[in-house]
Coordinates of C-alpha atoms and ligand atoms in Angstrom, one line a residue:
M1 CA 52.7 123.2 104.0
E2 CA 52.1 126.5 105.8
S3 CA 48.4 126.5 105.2
Q4 CA 48.2 122.9 106.4
I5 CA 49.5 123.5 109.9
K6 CA 46.5 123.7 112.2
I7 CA 46.8 126.0 115.1
T8 CA 44.9 125.5 118.4
K9 CA 45.7 128.1 121.0
T10 CA 45.5 127.7 124.8
S11 CA 43.3 130.1 126.7
N12 CA 45.6 129.8 129.7
S13 CA 49.1 131.1 129.0
G14 CA 51.8 130.5 131.5
L15 CA 53.8 133.5 130.3
K16 CA 52.6 135.7 133.2
D17 CA 54.4 133.5 135.7
I18 CA 57.8 133.8 134.1
D19 CA 60.5 136.3 135.3
F20 CA 62.7 136.8 132.3
D21 CA 65.5 138.0 134.6
N22 CA 65.6 134.7 136.4
I23 CA 64.8 131.9 134.1
P24 CA 65.5 128.4 135.6
L25 CA 67.6 126.3 133.2
G26 CA 65.7 123.9 131.0
T27 CA 62.6 123.5 133.1
V28 CA 60.2 126.1 131.7
F29 CA 58.3 125.4 128.5
T30 CA 56.1 127.6 126.4
D31 CA 52.4 127.2 126.0
H32 CA 52.4 125.3 122.7
M33 CA 54.2 122.6 120.8
F34 CA 54.4 121.6 117.2
V35 CA 53.5 118.0 116.5
C36 CA 53.4 115.9 113.3
D37 CA 52.8 112.2 112.9
Y38 CA 54.5 109.8 110.6
E39 CA 52.1 107.1 109.5
N40 CA 51.7 105.0 106.4
G41 CA 54.9 106.3 104.9
A42 CA 54.1 110.0 105.2
W43 CA 54.1 112.9 107.6
Q44 CA 50.5 113.7 108.6
N45 CA 48.5 116.2 110.5
P46 CA 51.0 118.9 111.2
R47 CA 49.6 121.0 114.1
I48 CA 50.4 123.5 116.8
E49 CA 48.5 122.7 120.0
P50 CA 48.8 123.4 123.7
L51 CA 51.8 121.6 125.3
K52 CA 50.7 118.4 127.0
L53 CA 51.8 115.0 127.9
I54 CA 52.0 112.5 125.0
P55 CA 50.4 109.1 125.5
T56 CA 53.1 106.5 124.8
H57 CA 52.7 102.8 124.5
P58 CA 55.2 100.9 126.7
A59 CA 56.5 99.1 123.6
A60 CA 57.2 102.4 121.7
M61 CA 60.3 101.5 119.9
A62 CA 62.3 104.6 120.8
L63 CA 62.1 103.5 124.5
H64 CA 63.8 100.2 123.6
Y65 CA 65.9 100.6 120.5
G66 CA 66.7 104.3 120.8
Q67 CA 65.5 105.7 117.4
A68 CA 65.5 109.2 118.7
I69 CA 67.2 112.3 117.3
F70 CA 67.1 116.0 118.1
E71 CA 68.2 119.5 117.1
G72 CA 68.9 122.6 119.2
M73 CA 68.3 126.2 117.9
K74 CA 67.5 129.6 119.3
A75 CA 65.1 132.3 118.4
T76 CA 66.1 135.9 119.3
V77 CA 64.5 139.3 118.8
G78 CA 65.9 141.8 116.4
K79 CA 65.0 145.3 115.2
D80 CA 61.4 146.3 115.8
N81 CA 60.9 143.2 118.0
T82 CA 61.0 140.9 115.0
P83 CA 61.6 137.3 116.0
L84 CA 64.6 135.8 114.3
L85 CA 66.1 132.4 113.6
F86 CA 69.7 131.7 112.9
R87 CA 70.4 129.5 109.8
P88 CA 67.4 127.2 110.4
E89 CA 67.8 125.4 107.1
E90 CA 71.1 124.1 108.4
N91 CA 69.3 122.5 111.3
A92 CA 66.8 121.0 108.9
K93 CA 69.7 119.5 106.8
R94 CA 71.4 118.1 109.9
F95 CA 68.1 116.7 111.3
N96 CA 67.7 114.7 108.1
H97 CA 71.4 113.6 108.2
S98 CA 70.7 112.3 111.7
A99 CA 67.5 110.7 110.6
A100 CA 69.1 108.9 107.7
R101 CA 71.9 107.5 110.0
M102 CA 69.3 106.2 112.5
G103 CA 67.1 104.6 109.8
M104 CA 64.4 107.2 110.4
P105 CA 62.2 109.0 107.8
Q106 CA 63.2 112.4 106.3
V107 CA 61.3 115.5 107.1
S108 CA 61.2 117.9 104.2
E109 CA 63.3 121.0 104.8
T110 CA 60.2 123.0 104.0
L111 CA 58.2 121.3 106.8
F112 CA 61.1 121.5 109.3
V113 CA 61.7 125.2 108.7
E114 CA 57.9 126.0 108.6
A115 CA 57.4 124.1 111.8
V116 CA 60.0 126.1 113.7
K117 CA 58.9 129.4 112.1
R118 CA 55.3 128.9 113.0
I119 CA 55.9 127.8 116.6
V120 CA 58.1 130.8 117.1
G121 CA 55.5 133.0 115.4
V122 CA 53.0 131.7 118.0
E123 CA 55.3 131.9 121.0
H124 CA 57.2 135.1 120.1
A125 CA 56.2 136.8 123.4
W126 CA 58.3 134.1 125.1
I127 CA 61.5 135.2 123.6
P128 CA 63.4 136.9 126.4
P129 CA 64.6 140.3 125.2
Q130 CA 67.5 140.4 127.7
D131 CA 71.0 140.4 126.3
G132 CA 72.3 136.9 125.8
S133 CA 68.8 135.4 126.4
A134 CA 66.9 133.5 123.7
L135 CA 64.0 131.1 123.2
Y136 CA 65.6 127.7 122.9
L137 CA 63.9 125.4 120.4
R138 CA 64.1 121.7 120.6
P139 CA 62.9 119.9 117.4
F140 CA 63.1 116.1 117.9
M141 CA 61.9 112.9 116.3
Y142 CA 61.3 109.5 117.9
A143 CA 59.9 106.1 117.0
D144 CA 56.5 105.7 118.7
E145 CA 55.4 102.4 117.0
P146 CA 54.6 99.7 119.6
F147 CA 56.7 96.8 118.5
I148 CA 59.2 94.4 120.1
G149 CA 61.7 93.4 117.5
M150 CA 64.7 94.9 115.6
R151 CA 63.8 96.9 112.6
A152 CA 63.1 100.5 111.6
A153 CA 59.8 101.7 113.1
T154 CA 56.9 102.6 110.8
S155 CA 55.5 105.4 112.9
Y156 CA 57.2 108.4 114.4
K157 CA 56.5 111.8 115.9
F158 CA 58.2 115.0 114.9
I159 CA 57.8 117.6 117.7
V160 CA 59.1 121.0 118.5
I161 CA 59.0 122.4 122.0
C162 CA 60.4 125.7 123.2
S163 CA 62.0 126.8 126.4
P164 CA 63.1 130.3 127.3
A165 CA 66.8 130.5 128.3
G166 CA 68.6 133.1 130.2
P167 CA 72.2 134.1 129.3
F168 CA 74.2 131.0 129.8
F169 CA 76.9 131.4 132.5
T170 CA 80.0 132.9 131.0
K171 CA 82.2 131.1 133.4
K172 CA 85.3 129.6 131.7
I173 CA 85.3 125.8 131.5
K174 CA 87.7 123.1 132.5
L175 CA 88.0 120.2 130.2
Y176 CA 89.1 116.6 131.0
A177 CA 90.7 114.9 128.0
E178 CA 89.2 111.4 128.3
T179 CA 91.5 108.4 127.7
E180 CA 89.3 105.6 128.7
F181 CA 85.7 106.2 127.4
I182 CA 85.0 107.3 123.9
R183 CA 82.1 109.3 122.4
A184 CA 82.2 108.2 118.8
A185 CA 84.1 105.9 116.4
N186 CA 84.3 106.2 112.6
G187 CA 81.3 104.4 111.2
G188 CA 79.3 105.0 114.4
T189 CA 76.7 107.7 115.1
G190 CA 78.9 110.6 116.2
E191 CA 77.8 112.8 113.3
A192 CA 74.2 112.3 114.2
K193 CA 72.4 114.2 116.9
A194 CA 71.2 110.9 118.2
A195 CA 69.8 110.7 121.8
G196 CA 71.9 107.6 122.6
N197 CA 75.2 109.5 122.0
Y198 CA 74.3 111.7 125.0
A199 CA 73.2 108.8 127.2
A200 CA 76.7 107.3 126.6
A201 CA 78.4 110.5 127.6
I202 CA 76.7 110.9 131.0
L203 CA 78.9 108.6 133.0
P204 CA 82.2 109.9 131.7
T205 CA 80.9 113.5 132.2
E206 CA 79.9 112.7 135.8
K207 CA 83.4 111.2 136.4
A208 CA 85.1 114.2 134.9
K209 CA 82.9 116.5 137.2
A210 CA 83.9 114.4 140.2
K211 CA 87.6 115.2 139.3
G212 CA 86.8 118.9 139.3
Y213 CA 86.2 119.4 135.5
D214 CA 83.1 120.8 133.7
Q215 CA 83.1 118.7 130.6
V216 CA 84.8 115.9 128.7
L217 CA 87.2 116.7 125.9
W218 CA 86.7 113.6 123.7
L219 CA 89.6 111.9 122.0
D220 CA 89.4 109.5 119.0
A221 CA 88.2 106.0 119.5
N222 CA 91.2 104.2 118.0
E223 CA 94.2 105.8 119.7
H224 CA 92.9 108.2 122.3
K225 CA 95.1 110.7 120.5
Y226 CA 93.2 113.0 118.3
V227 CA 91.0 115.7 119.8
Q228 CA 87.3 115.4 118.7
E229 CA 85.0 117.8 120.5
V230 CA 83.4 118.6 123.9
G231 CA 80.0 117.6 125.3
T232 CA 77.7 119.5 123.0
M233 CA 80.4 121.8 121.6
N234 CA 83.0 121.8 118.9
I235 CA 86.5 123.0 119.9
F236 CA 88.9 125.6 118.6
F237 CA 92.5 126.3 119.6
K238 CA 94.3 129.6 118.9
V239 CA 97.9 128.8 118.3
N240 CA 100.5 131.4 117.4
G241 CA 97.9 133.8 115.9
R242 CA 96.0 131.2 113.9
F243 CA 93.1 128.8 114.6
I244 CA 93.0 125.1 114.5
T245 CA 89.8 123.0 114.8
P246 CA 89.5 119.3 114.3
S247 CA 88.3 118.4 110.8
T248 CA 84.9 116.7 110.8
D249 CA 85.9 113.2 109.9
G250 CA 82.5 111.4 110.3
S251 CA 82.7 111.0 114.1
I252 CA 82.4 114.7 115.0
L253 CA 79.1 116.5 115.1
K254 CA 79.1 119.2 112.4
G255 CA 78.2 122.2 114.5
I256 CA 76.5 125.1 112.9
T257 CA 78.2 127.5 115.3
R258 CA 81.5 125.8 114.3
D259 CA 80.8 126.6 110.7
S260 CA 79.7 130.1 111.5
V261 CA 82.7 130.8 113.6
I262 CA 85.1 129.6 110.9
T263 CA 83.5 132.1 108.5
L264 CA 83.6 134.9 111.1
L265 CA 87.3 134.2 112.0
K266 CA 88.2 134.2 108.3
D267 CA 86.3 137.5 107.9
K268 CA 88.5 139.0 110.6
G269 CA 91.6 137.9 108.7
F270 CA 92.5 134.8 110.7
E271 CA 93.8 131.6 109.2
V272 CA 91.7 128.6 110.2
E273 CA 93.0 125.1 109.8
E274 CA 90.5 122.3 109.8
R275 CA 92.7 119.3 110.4
P276 CA 93.3 116.4 112.8
I277 CA 95.0 117.7 115.9
T278 CA 96.4 115.5 118.7
I279 CA 96.2 116.2 122.4
D280 CA 100.0 115.9 122.5
E281 CA 100.3 118.8 120.0
V282 CA 98.0 120.8 122.3
V283 CA 100.3 120.0 125.2
Q284 CA 103.4 120.9 123.2
F285 CA 101.9 124.2 121.9
S286 CA 101.1 125.1 125.5
K287 CA 104.6 124.3 126.7
E288 CA 106.1 126.4 123.9
G289 CA 103.8 129.3 124.9
M290 CA 102.0 129.2 121.6
L291 CA 98.6 128.2 122.9
E292 CA 96.8 131.5 123.2
E293 CA 93.1 130.7 123.5
A294 CA 90.7 127.7 123.3
F295 CA 87.0 127.8 123.1
G296 CA 84.0 125.5 122.5
T297 CA 81.2 126.5 120.1
G298 CA 77.6 125.4 120.2
T299 CA 74.1 126.8 120.0
A300 CA 73.4 126.6 123.8
V301 CA 76.4 128.7 124.9
A302 CA 77.6 130.2 121.6
I303 CA 81.2 130.4 122.8
A304 CA 82.6 128.8 126.0
M305 CA 86.1 129.9 126.9
V306 CA 88.4 127.2 128.1
E307 CA 90.4 127.8 131.2
A308 CA 92.3 124.5 131.6
I309 CA 92.5 121.0 130.0
G310 CA 93.4 118.0 132.2
Y311 CA 95.2 115.2 130.3
K312 CA 96.7 112.3 132.1
D313 CA 98.8 113.8 134.9
E314 CA 99.2 117.2 133.3
V315 CA 97.0 120.3 133.4
I316 CA 97.3 122.6 130.5
T317 CA 96.4 126.1 131.7
L318 CA 95.2 128.7 129.1
P319 CA 96.1 132.4 129.3
Q320 CA 93.7 134.6 131.2
E321 CA 92.9 136.9 128.3
N322 CA 90.7 135.6 125.5
P323 CA 90.3 138.6 123.2
V324 CA 89.2 136.6 120.1
S325 CA 86.9 134.3 122.0
H326 CA 85.1 137.4 123.4
D327 CA 85.0 139.0 120.0
M328 CA 83.4 135.9 118.5
K329 CA 80.8 135.8 121.3
T330 CA 79.9 139.4 120.8
T331 CA 79.8 139.2 117.0
L332 CA 77.5 136.2 117.1
D333 CA 75.2 137.8 119.7
E334 CA 75.1 141.0 117.7
I335 CA 74.3 139.3 114.5
K336 CA 71.5 137.3 116.2
T337 CA 69.9 140.5 117.5
Q338 CA 70.5 142.6 114.4
K339 CA 72.9 145.0 116.2
R340 CA 75.4 144.1 113.6
E341 CA 75.0 143.6 109.8
D342 CA 74.3 140.0 108.8
Q343 CA 76.7 139.8 106.0
H344 CA 76.2 136.1 105.3
G345 CA 72.4 136.0 105.2
W346 CA 72.2 133.8 108.3
I347 CA 69.2 135.6 109.9
V348 CA 65.7 134.6 109.0
P349 CA 62.9 136.8 110.3
V350 CA 59.7 135.1 111.5
P351 CA 56.2 136.4 110.9
I352 CA 54.2 136.8 114.1
E353 CA 51.0 134.8 114.3
E354 CA 48.2 137.1 115.2
K355 CA 44.9 135.8 116.5
V356 CA 44.9 132.5 114.8
G357 CA 43.1 129.3 115.6
S358 CA 40.6 129.0 118.4
Ligands
LIG1 C1 74.8 120.1 119.0 C2 76.2 119.7 119.2 C3 77.3 120.6 118.8 C4 77.1 122.0 118.4 O1 76.3 122.2 117.3 P1 75.7 123.6 117.0 O2 75.0 123.4 115.7 O3 76.8 124.6 116.9 O4 74.7 123.9 118.1 C5 78.6 120.1 118.9 N1 78.8 118.8 119.3 C6 77.8 118.0 119.7 C7 78.1 116.6 120.2 C8 76.5 118.4 119.7 O5 75.5 117.6 120.0

């Protein structure tokens, strides 16, 4: 596929206007995007071209029926300025898992990984070298067939855009355990990174923010009892020296950071239990003084330390010190910038595209 990706470069880069020390959140995009069209049952015309608006028919099915999925990944720079990706084949697999659930076509893992590698190769100068900064990559797919009616679309676009991201604020977060709204039920789309999941989370999140919290801690759909996850993060609790994280039961997004952190915690000799955990257990652990740390894991922030959890009329307050959370954050950062040995083969170097295309 590599040789088939046609690259057209812009003659007018926006890079000179960016201050890497002050990157606004989510509003700056690089010069180019990767685009591929799904037509007649196959992915066609993979290309990297200057970022531009995409003409969309008002009947494009994604706008009406929500066939839209995405991924989130980060490119960093390692030794000798080599651009690096972190476990990109895992994102490719999850993209296809999401696509399958939403009745959308598969993208070969080779095409997905090639697409992200090549766009990073073109945009490597946009990777902020500052500690904790990265080039955020947003691969996504949506149904662009103009059709009014309920069935799977027959045409789609697979696009990758890139946005430089400064170090995410390291402020600790306050979570609101939600007992009215739900994120995902068994059999639903919770395990897919489907656009609609996030639309449904907006109102509950705004309500939680109005109560003074940062994010929603989702509980299960049946009983509002079992802890699921947070916004765009999975959740870990350190209880009496060991870790507990909810098992992925079909309604929890299988985070790649979650999987990586489980491995890193085990490397450090910690026990990690993946099991259903109720919010009442968390309250009880806290009351007994056994709740030592809690953190969220996700590509955007890596590790977000939890300061407090509101549940009904109670507020669970976490201890000030978060030694293991800090250690996990540092370890992940250092692996992603080759300051620490990559013992698990997670890092994928990206060749830089020199003087290609027009
Ligand atoms: C993306 C996401 C995560 C984290 O996944 P990573 O692969 O670690 O970035 C967790 N939960 C939800 C709901 C997400 O969308």
